[in-house]
Structure formats: structure tokens, C-alpha cells
Backbone as ProteinMPNN parsed JSONL, in Angstrom:
{"seq_chain_A": "MINLLRKVQLFNGLTQGELELLSAISRERSYAPGDLVIQQNTTGDEVFIVAEGSIDVFISGLAAEQPLVVLGIGQVFGEMALIAQGYRSASGRAGNDGCRLYVIKYAPFNEICNFHAHVGYKIMRNLAQDLAFKLRHRNLATM", "coords_chain_A": {"N_chain_A": [[12.562, -6.22, 8.365], [11.946, -4.226, 9.624], [13.818, -2.342, 7.992], [13.122, -2.152, 5.398], [10.461, -1.17, 5.943], [10.932, 1.078, 6.681], [11.771, 2.533, 4.77], [9.719, 2.938, 3.361], [7.548, 5.549, 1.866], [4.751, 6.118, 2.519], [5.481, 5.791, 5.176], [6.734, 7.637, 6.007], [8.399, 9.428, 8.483], [7.924, 8.186, 11.165], [8.993, 6.947, 13.815], [11.72, 4.758, 15.53], [10.318, 3.049, 17.179], [7.808, 2.686, 16.417], [7.318, 2.306, 13.918], [8.379, -0.351, 14.585], [5.765, -1.323, 16.095], [4.116, -1.346, 13.568], [4.72, -3.138, 12.263], [5.001, -5.606, 14.098], [2.102, -5.711, 13.199], [2.119, -6.765, 10.631], [1.526, -9.353, 7.788], [3.4, -12.206, 6.106], [3.312, -12.681, 2.597], [3.597, -14.509, -0.753], [4.066, -14.728, -3.644], [3.42, -15.422, -7.207], [5.052, -15.697, -9.951], [2.414, -13.98, -12.519], [0.665, -14.289, -10.893], [-2.647, -12.828, -9.032], [-2.733, -10.432, -7.423], [-4.933, -8.645, -5.915], [-7.959, -6.927, -7.18], [-9.39, -5.964, -9.475], [-12.387, -3.145, -8.663], [-13.399, -4.584, -6.167], [-13.877, -5.559, -2.897], [-11.725, -4.61, -0.007], [-9.236, -4.823, 2.876], [-6.718, -4.344, 2.969], [-3.363, -3.54, 3.209], [-0.659, -3.518, 1.179], [2.918, -3.627, 0.4], [5.517, -4.067, -1.208], [8.216, -6.607, -0.746], [10.27, -7.603, -1.822], [10.467, -8.59, -5.621], [8.663, -7.642, -8.101], [4.932, -6.098, -8.529], [2.62, -5.803, -11.222], [0.216, -3.23, -11.688], [-2.921, -2.744, -13.357], [-6.077, -1.554, -14.846], [-8.738, -3.188, -15.397], [-10.217, -4.269, -18.611], [-8.773, -2.453, -20.446], [-6.501, -2.603, -23.057], [-5.438, -5.469, -23.75], [-4.687, -5.404, -20.844], [-2.294, -4.191, -20.452], [0.167, -3.192, -17.784], [-0.162, 0.164, -15.745], [1.744, 0.503, -14.13], [4.416, -0.176, -13.149], [5.763, -1.324, -9.317], [8.247, -1.508, -7.171], [10.22, -2.858, -4.842], [9.359, -1.108, -1.267], [7.676, 0.115, -2.476], [4.424, 0.293, -2.066], [0.819, -0.286, -2.613], [-3.12, -0.395, -2.812], [-3.201, 1.061, -0.499], [-5.675, 2.917, -0.033], [-7.399, 1.162, 1.246], [-6.501, 1.601, 4.025], [-8.572, 3.856, 4.692], [-10.843, 3.493, 3.639], [-12.995, 0.871, 3.559], [-13.404, 0.809, 0.795], [-14.194, -0.212, -2.78], [-11.812, -1.753, -4.796], [-9.859, 0.661, -7.329], [-7.724, -0.568, -8.943], [-6.553, -3.069, -10.31], [-3.525, -5.688, -9.41], [-0.948, -7.741, -9.976], [1.421, -10.409, -9.945], [4.455, -9.786, -10.702], [7.186, -10.837, -13.034], [8.485, -11.811, -11.817], [7.984, -13.193, -9.984], [6.59, -12.572, -6.598], [7.2, -11.536, -3.086], [5.664, -10.188, -0.731], [4.325, -8.009, 2.247], [1.301, -7.448, 4.362], [-0.653, -5.471, 5.59], [-3.788, -5.515, 7.929], [-6.795, -3.699, 7.795], [-8.363, -3.731, 10.717], [-6.285, -4.33, 12.682], [-4.782, -2.289, 11.929], [-6.297, 0.045, 12.635], [-6.401, -0.501, 15.277], [-3.922, 0.519, 16.117], [-4.007, 3.074, 15.342], [-5.717, 4.293, 16.833], [-5.174, 3.558, 19.989], [-2.838, 5.229, 19.204], [-2.401, 7.975, 18.446], [-0.609, 9.867, 17.302], [0.819, 8.048, 15.763], [-1.113, 7.527, 13.673], [-1.927, 9.862, 12.679], [0.688, 10.844, 11.503], [0.882, 9.131, 9.514], [-1.596, 9.245, 7.688], [-1.628, 11.585, 7.029], [0.542, 11.437, 5.192], [-0.077, 10.174, 3.519], [-2.373, 11.63, 2.575], [-0.235, 13.691, 1.24], [0.506, 12.013, -0.521], [-1.77, 11.413, -2.381], [-2.835, 13.893, -3.023], [-0.769, 14.798, -4.717], [-0.933, 13.006, -7.02], [-3.777, 13.096, -7.882], [-3.148, 15.838, -8.574], [-0.721, 15.823, -10.359], [-2.288, 14.116, -12.803], [-4.439, 15.316, -13.313], [-3.15, 17.334, -13.953], [-2.189, 16.126, -16.332], [-4.641, 15.925, -17.974], [-4.841, 18.442, -18.797]], "CA_chain_A": [[11.263, -5.989, 8.502], [12.174, -2.623, 10.083], [14.419, -1.78, 7.248], [11.818, -2.42, 4.6], [8.988, 0.018, 6.218], [12.032, 3.176, 6.844], [11.936, 3.284, 3.122], [7.97, 3.282, 2.749], [7.327, 6.693, 1.526], [3.589, 5.706, 3.478], [6.047, 5.949, 6.82], [7.848, 8.541, 6.471], [8.49, 10.07, 10.311], [7.806, 7.514, 12.096], [10.102, 6.492, 14.671], [11.929, 3.04, 15.348], [8.903, 2.19, 18.145], [6.697, 3.008, 15.982], [7.664, 0.976, 12.905], [7.98, -2.07, 15.372], [4.172, -1.888, 15.944], [3.429, -2.184, 12.467], [6.082, -4.695, 11.664], [4.006, -6.535, 14.714], [0.82, -6.749, 12.502], [2.541, -7.548, 9.364], [1.841, -10.611, 7.406], [4.434, -11.825, 4.845], [2.142, -13.323, 1.623], [4.808, -14.729, -1.473], [2.849, -14.959, -5.16], [4.093, -16.809, -8.036], [4.695, -14.435, -11.261], [1.289, -13.658, -12.764], [-0.881, -14.091, -9.791], [-3.817, -12.199, -8.796], [-2.844, -10.677, -5.58], [-5.798, -7.882, -5.687], [-9.068, -7.21, -8.064], [-10.149, -4.05, -9.582], [-13.673, -3.454, -8.253], [-13.697, -6.129, -4.803], [-13.49, -4.993, -1.727], [-10.753, -4.51, 0.365], [-9.484, -4.281, 4.527], [-5.932, -4.735, 3.649], [-2.53, -2.891, 2.558], [0.946, -4.549, 0.453], [4.033, -3.558, 0.898], [6.259, -4.919, -1.622], [9.498, -6.543, -0.052], [11.115, -8.427, -3.118], [9.84, -8.887, -6.636], [7.055, -6.492, -8.375], [3.629, -6.026, -9.063], [2.159, -4.89, -11.994], [-0.9, -2.548, -11.639], [-3.288, -2.293, -14.311], [-6.894, -1.361, -15.155], [-9.305, -4.163, -16.547], [-10.57, -3.668, -20.027], [-8.099, -1.721, -21.026], [-6.265, -3.033, -24.562], [-4.646, -6.526, -23.327], [-4.202, -5.063, -19.969], [-0.714, -3.232, -19.759], [0.166, -2.309, -16.498], [-0.326, 0.996, -15.896], [2.747, 0.797, -13.298], [5.2, -1.809, -12.285], [5.813, -1.045, -8.801], [8.941, -2.216, -6.702], [10.345, -3.29, -3.231], [9.372, -0.423, -0.528], [6.387, 1.026, -2.609], [2.697, 0.611, -1.434], [-0.54, -0.359, -2.895], [-4.232, -1.159, -1.547], [-3.449, 1.9, 0.583], [-7.493, 3.225, 0.367], [-8.32, 0.381, 2.148], [-6.518, 2.442, 5.325], [-9.095, 5.059, 5.13], [-12.093, 2.629, 3.848], [-12.642, -0.507, 3.107], [-14.356, 0.368, -0.456], [-13.964, -0.711, -3.992], [-10.249, -1.542, -5.482], [-9.8, 0.829, -8.412], [-7.355, -1.074, -9.682], [-5.689, -4.735, -10.298], [-2.424, -6.147, -9.076], [-0.349, -8.994, -10.076], [2.705, -10.058, -9.67], [5.716, -9.539, -11.678], [8.28, -11.495, -13.854], [9.699, -13.173, -11.038], [6.728, -12.943, -8.453], [6.734, -11.258, -5.492], [7.069, -11.105, -1.775], [4.487, -8.307, 0.359], [4.093, -7.395, 3.767], [0.262, -6.941, 3.92], [-1.316, -5.314, 7.139], [-4.877, -5.054, 7.66], [-7.103, -2.258, 8.227], [-8.289, -3.693, 11.628], [-5.054, -3.445, 14.094], [-3.803, -0.275, 11.89], [-6.98, 1.273, 12.869], [-5.872, -0.26, 16.462], [-2.72, 1.102, 16.291], [-4.354, 4.779, 15.506], [-6.58, 4.332, 18.582], [-4.111, 3.989, 20.878], [-1.272, 6.014, 19.812], [-3.125, 8.602, 17.659], [0.188, 10.642, 16.36], [1.2, 7.342, 14.192], [-1.757, 7.667, 12.477], [-2.128, 10.938, 12.246], [1.417, 11.137, 10.526], [0.726, 8.589, 8.219], [-2.88, 10.007, 7.2], [-0.692, 13.061, 6.37], [1.875, 10.875, 4.119], [-1.461, 9.156, 2.693], [-3.079, 12.679, 2.35], [0.686, 14.449, 0.27], [0.447, 11.289, -1.6], [-3.226, 11.524, -2.866], [-2.466, 15.19, -3.568], [0.597, 14.643, -5.782], [-1.188, 12.034, -7.714], [-4.731, 13.962, -8.138], [-2.29, 17.524, -9.128], [-0.182, 15.059, -11.929], [-3.518, 13.507, -13.1], [-5.095, 16.842, -14.024], [-2.27, 18.311, -15.16], [-1.969, 15.243, -17.59], [-5.666, 16.063, -18.845], [-5.001, 19.752, -19.37]], "C_chain_A": [[11.456, -4.068, 8.433], [12.812, -1.512, 8.788], [14.088, -1.493, 6.307], [11.025, -0.864, 5.138], [10.068, 1.234, 6.885], [12.152, 3.543, 5.466], [11.042, 3.957, 2.269], [7.546, 4.97, 3.092], [5.785, 7.35, 3.144], [4.652, 5.955, 5.162], [6.48, 6.672, 7.234], [7.711, 9.138, 7.955], [8.273, 9.289, 11.291], [9.142, 7.153, 12.609], [10.24, 4.649, 14.845], [10.795, 2.203, 15.846], [7.554, 2.172, 17.422], [6.591, 2.465, 14.683], [7.781, -0.548, 13.169], [6.935, -2.052, 15.683], [3.462, -2.065, 14.529], [4.083, -3.279, 12.472], [5.056, -5.917, 12.594], [3.028, -6.861, 13.916], [1.065, -6.928, 11.227], [2.699, -8.927, 8.576], [2.792, -10.726, 6.339], [3.275, -12.594, 4.071], [2.995, -13.437, 0.516], [3.383, -15.547, -2.562], [3.793, -15.232, -5.939], [4.273, -16.084, -9.532], [3.143, -15.021, -12.092], [0.034, -13.789, -11.644], [-1.566, -13.082, -9.521], [-3.864, -11.635, -7.644], [-4.419, -9.332, -5.274], [-6.202, -7.694, -6.994], [-9.581, -6.472, -7.987], [-12.083, -4.891, -9.24], [-14.366, -4.33, -7.151], [-13.07, -5.087, -4.053], [-12.519, -5.429, -1.35], [-9.993, -4.242, 1.656], [-7.559, -3.979, 4.223], [-4.937, -3.394, 2.377], [-1.242, -3.596, 1.771], [2.055, -3.338, 0.534], [4.93, -4.384, 0.015], [7.578, -4.853, -1.375], [10.469, -7.086, -1.017], [9.977, -8.641, -4.834], [9.501, -7.054, -7.189], [5.895, -6.712, -8.433], [3.172, -4.592, -10.356], [0.532, -4.537, -12.027], [-1.353, -2.326, -12.691], [-5.358, -2.553, -14.152], [-7.927, -2.821, -15.742], [-10.348, -3.649, -17.283], [-10.07, -2.228, -20.361], [-7.711, -2.537, -22.33], [-5.36, -4.025, -23.741], [-3.884, -6.14, -21.603], [-2.995, -4.512, -19.237], [-0.771, -2.923, -18.416], [0.736, -0.975, -17.226], [1.062, 1.86, -15.506], [3.22, -0.098, -12.696], [5.888, -0.976, -10.721], [6.635, -2.137, -7.566], [9.154, -2.316, -5.086], [10.095, -1.456, -2.242], [8.274, 0.296, -1.148], [5.264, -0.056, -2.268], [1.546, 0.4, -2.467], [-1.65, -1.003, -2.193], [-3.929, 0.484, -0.695], [-4.88, 2.925, 0.793], [-7.711, 2.778, 1.478], [-7.676, 1.079, 4.276], [-7.895, 3.283, 6.215], [-10.37, 4.39, 4.775], [-12.024, 2.047, 3.253], [-13.091, -0.945, 1.559], [-13.62, -0.32, -1.368], [-12.798, -0.589, -4.22], [-10.17, -0.746, -6.67], [-8.928, 0.597, -9.305], [-7.175, -2.543, -9.757], [-4.258, -4.836, -9.669], [-2.269, -7.233, -9.159], [1.008, -8.914, -10.104], [3.637, -10.236, -10.575], [6.325, -10.201, -12.36], [8.814, -12.653, -13.301], [9.067, -13.597, -9.529], [7.01, -12.052, -7.664], [6.473, -11.455, -4.03], [5.999, -9.897, -1.306], [4.533, -8.694, 1.694], [2.783, -7.245, 3.587], [-0.405, -6.738, 5.81], [-3.252, -4.791, 6.655], [-5.545, -4.239, 8.217], [-7.392, -2.409, 9.756], [-7.684, -3.503, 13.208], [-4.309, -2.702, 13.74], [-4.779, 0.525, 12.767], [-6.793, 1.34, 14.679], [-4.979, 0.51, 17.076], [-3.073, 2.527, 16.059], [-5.206, 4.928, 16.458], [-5.82, 4.625, 19.324], [-2.852, 4.986, 20.629], [-1.504, 6.823, 17.744], [-1.887, 9.113, 16.347], [0.938, 9.938, 15.04], [-0.303, 7.803, 12.955], [-2.426, 8.834, 11.799], [-0.654, 11.492, 11.103], [1.935, 10.154, 9.297], [-0.276, 8.308, 7.288], [-1.826, 10.945, 6.637], [-0.072, 12.39, 5.502], [0.937, 10.711, 3.309], [-1.952, 10.813, 1.358], [-2.0, 13.58, 0.788], [0.43, 13.213, -1.028], [-0.363, 11.08, -2.866], [-2.835, 13.143, -3.88], [-1.541, 15.182, -4.699], [-0.137, 13.929, -6.604], [-2.741, 12.67, -8.508], [-4.045, 15.617, -9.018], [-2.033, 16.64, -10.494], [-1.212, 14.976, -12.762], [-4.553, 14.588, -13.818], [-4.318, 17.631, -14.834], [-2.329, 17.63, -16.535], [-3.568, 15.25, -18.837], [-5.606, 17.956, -19.151], [-4.373, 20.042, -20.798]], "O_chain_A": [[11.222, -3.158, 7.639], [12.484, -0.338, 8.61], [14.589, -0.441, 5.911], [11.149, 0.257, 4.646], [9.664, 2.186, 7.553], [12.55, 4.631, 5.049], [11.078, 4.758, 1.335], [7.31, 5.473, 4.19], [5.745, 8.198, 4.036], [4.067, 6.35, 6.17], [6.765, 6.811, 8.423], [6.565, 9.2, 8.4], [8.45, 9.747, 12.42], [10.177, 7.078, 11.948], [9.491, 3.718, 14.549], [10.35, 1.159, 15.369], [6.484, 1.719, 17.827], [5.442, 2.119, 14.409], [7.498, -1.534, 12.488], [6.639, -3.247, 15.662], [2.462, -2.76, 14.351], [3.63, -4.377, 12.797], [4.49, -6.864, 12.049], [2.816, -8.057, 13.713], [0.096, -7.308, 10.57], [3.744, -9.575, 8.638], [3.108, -9.749, 5.66], [2.363, -13.105, 4.721], [3.524, -12.331, 0.408], [2.436, -16.32, -2.42], [4.956, -15.313, -5.544], [3.229, -16.052, -10.185], [2.845, -16.208, -12.221], [-1.148, -13.446, -11.676], [-0.946, -12.074, -9.858], [-4.685, -11.971, -6.791], [-4.817, -9.356, -4.11], [-5.481, -7.998, -7.944], [-10.213, -6.025, -7.029], [-12.669, -5.966, -9.365], [-15.537, -4.711, -7.168], [-12.239, -4.208, -4.281], [-12.053, -6.441, -1.875], [-9.998, -3.014, 1.745], [-6.975, -3.432, 5.159], [-5.322, -2.746, 1.405], [-1.121, -4.694, 2.312], [1.738, -2.168, 0.752], [5.164, -5.506, 0.465], [8.262, -3.84, -1.527], [11.649, -6.848, -0.76], [8.76, -8.819, -4.788], [9.87, -5.926, -6.864], [5.697, -7.926, -8.374], [3.276, -3.368, -10.432], [-0.305, -5.386, -12.332], [-0.592, -1.699, -13.428], [-5.867, -3.479, -13.521], [-7.457, -3.376, -16.735], [-11.195, -2.845, -16.894], [-10.72, -1.192, -20.5], [-8.639, -3.221, -22.76], [-4.509, -3.493, -23.028], [-2.772, -6.543, -21.264], [-2.731, -4.392, -18.041], [-1.772, -2.392, -17.935], [1.413, -0.755, -18.231], [1.498, 2.935, -15.917], [2.672, -0.786, -11.834], [6.551, 0.031, -10.97], [6.121, -3.152, -7.097], [8.345, -1.899, -4.257], [10.805, -0.568, -2.716], [7.794, 1.179, -0.437], [5.515, -1.262, -2.279], [1.547, 1.308, -3.299], [-1.52, -1.843, -1.303], [-5.002, 0.918, -0.277], [-4.993, 3.616, 1.806], [-8.066, 3.382, 2.49], [-8.292, 0.974, 5.338], [-8.202, 3.388, 7.403], [-11.235, 4.635, 5.615], [-11.262, 2.129, 2.289], [-13.188, -2.068, 1.066], [-12.607, -0.952, -1.066], [-12.323, 0.524, -3.992], [-10.493, -1.531, -7.561], [-8.967, 1.198, -10.379], [-7.924, -3.173, -9.01], [-3.835, -3.714, -9.39], [-3.073, -8.014, -8.648], [1.709, -7.909, -10.226], [3.378, -11.138, -11.371], [5.259, -10.679, -12.747], [9.281, -13.725, -13.687], [9.497, -14.08, -8.481], [7.549, -10.966, -7.875], [5.271, -11.549, -3.781], [5.84, -8.792, -1.826], [4.824, -9.834, 2.055], [2.628, -6.802, 2.449], [-0.522, -7.505, 6.765], [-3.759, -4.16, 5.728], [-5.077, -3.831, 9.28], [-6.896, -1.506, 10.429], [-8.091, -2.992, 14.251], [-3.372, -2.25, 14.398], [-4.402, 1.445, 13.494], [-6.896, 2.351, 15.374], [-5.064, 1.057, 18.176], [-2.335, 3.304, 16.665], [-5.311, 6.078, 16.884], [-5.568, 5.81, 19.541], [-2.086, 5.427, 21.486], [-1.121, 6.521, 16.614], [-1.967, 8.952, 15.129], [1.394, 10.419, 14.002], [-0.31, 8.238, 11.804], [-3.16, 8.874, 10.811], [-0.802, 12.276, 10.166], [2.867, 10.256, 8.498], [-0.179, 7.513, 6.354], [-1.302, 10.667, 5.559], [-0.175, 13.104, 4.504], [1.128, 11.171, 2.184], [-1.902, 10.992, 0.141], [-2.506, 13.968, -0.265], [0.217, 13.489, -2.209], [0.032, 10.733, -3.979], [-2.648, 13.288, -5.088], [-1.921, 15.785, -5.703], [0.119, 14.584, -7.615], [-2.752, 12.675, -9.739], [-4.609, 16.236, -9.92], [-2.786, 16.645, -11.468], [-1.175, 15.831, -13.646], [-5.282, 14.41, -14.794], [-4.519, 18.294, -15.851], [-2.467, 18.22, -17.606], [-3.637, 14.818, -19.988], [-6.512, 18.51, -19.774], [-4.495, 21.155, -21.311]]}, "name": "protein", "num_of_chains": 1, "seq": "MINLLRKVQLFNGLTQGELELLSAISRERSYAPGDLVIQQNTTGDEVFIVAEGSIDVFISGLAAEQPLVVLGIGQVFGEMALIAQGYRSASGRAGNDGCRLYVIKYAPFNEICNFHAHVGYKIMRNLAQDLAFKLRHRNLATM"}
């Protein structure tokens, strides 16, 4: 599990001990091909890390719900739940071979951040950098 967390951009800069804290609150889930993992416009309080297989991310209402992106091993989705438990902006479905995911819920994550502020700082910094990248590229695509 620690080796997987080391590959996750969201956890970049965390020490072995800090990754062990996250590993301790992670729970494994498996999904069959085509299973819905998260549903757009529903609330969520968990972030998902792909350990095996893939996740097709799509927006409901678009033609034939074609995947906007396919996420693989070490990639994260649902990460906005670490900031606020608002509505999901997209749906995620297990890929053709199904998937195995690790799930981190907001409450235990928030508890780690409260007791280890440096962990929360590093993760939120990484999350902010990722969101800035996505916004920048989204804005460039509309020009």
C-alpha cells in the first residue's frame, strides 16, 4: 500500500511515516467491470486511489456517456471531497477489467490533518497545484 501511495501526486513530499498514517485509514474496495463507483451530482465524503484496473470518468448527459478521461494505477478521483463534501462534478465507472481501489474518508483524513498539520499542508498544497493546472488548461482550451 505504501508503494502505491508513494506514486500518488496528491501525496508528493510525504515521508514514510506520513504515508503510513494515510495507509492506516485507507480501505480497499473492488468493483466489477462497468460498476458505478461515484455518481455525478451526489454528495461524497471520500477520495479514491486506483490500485488495479481503471476508472472511466464521465459527465452524465453527454453523448453516450463517453469517458472524458480514463484513470489508472496511482491516479486519484473524488479528491474535492477532501476540501468539502459537496456535489460530485462527474461520475466514475470501473473500466473493462474492473478495478481495485483504496478509499480514504474525509473524517479520518481531517483528523490526521488536525493532529499533523504539516501533512494537511502538503496534501492541500498538492491539491491546489493540481486544481490550478486543470483550471489553467481548461481556460486555455476555451480561448
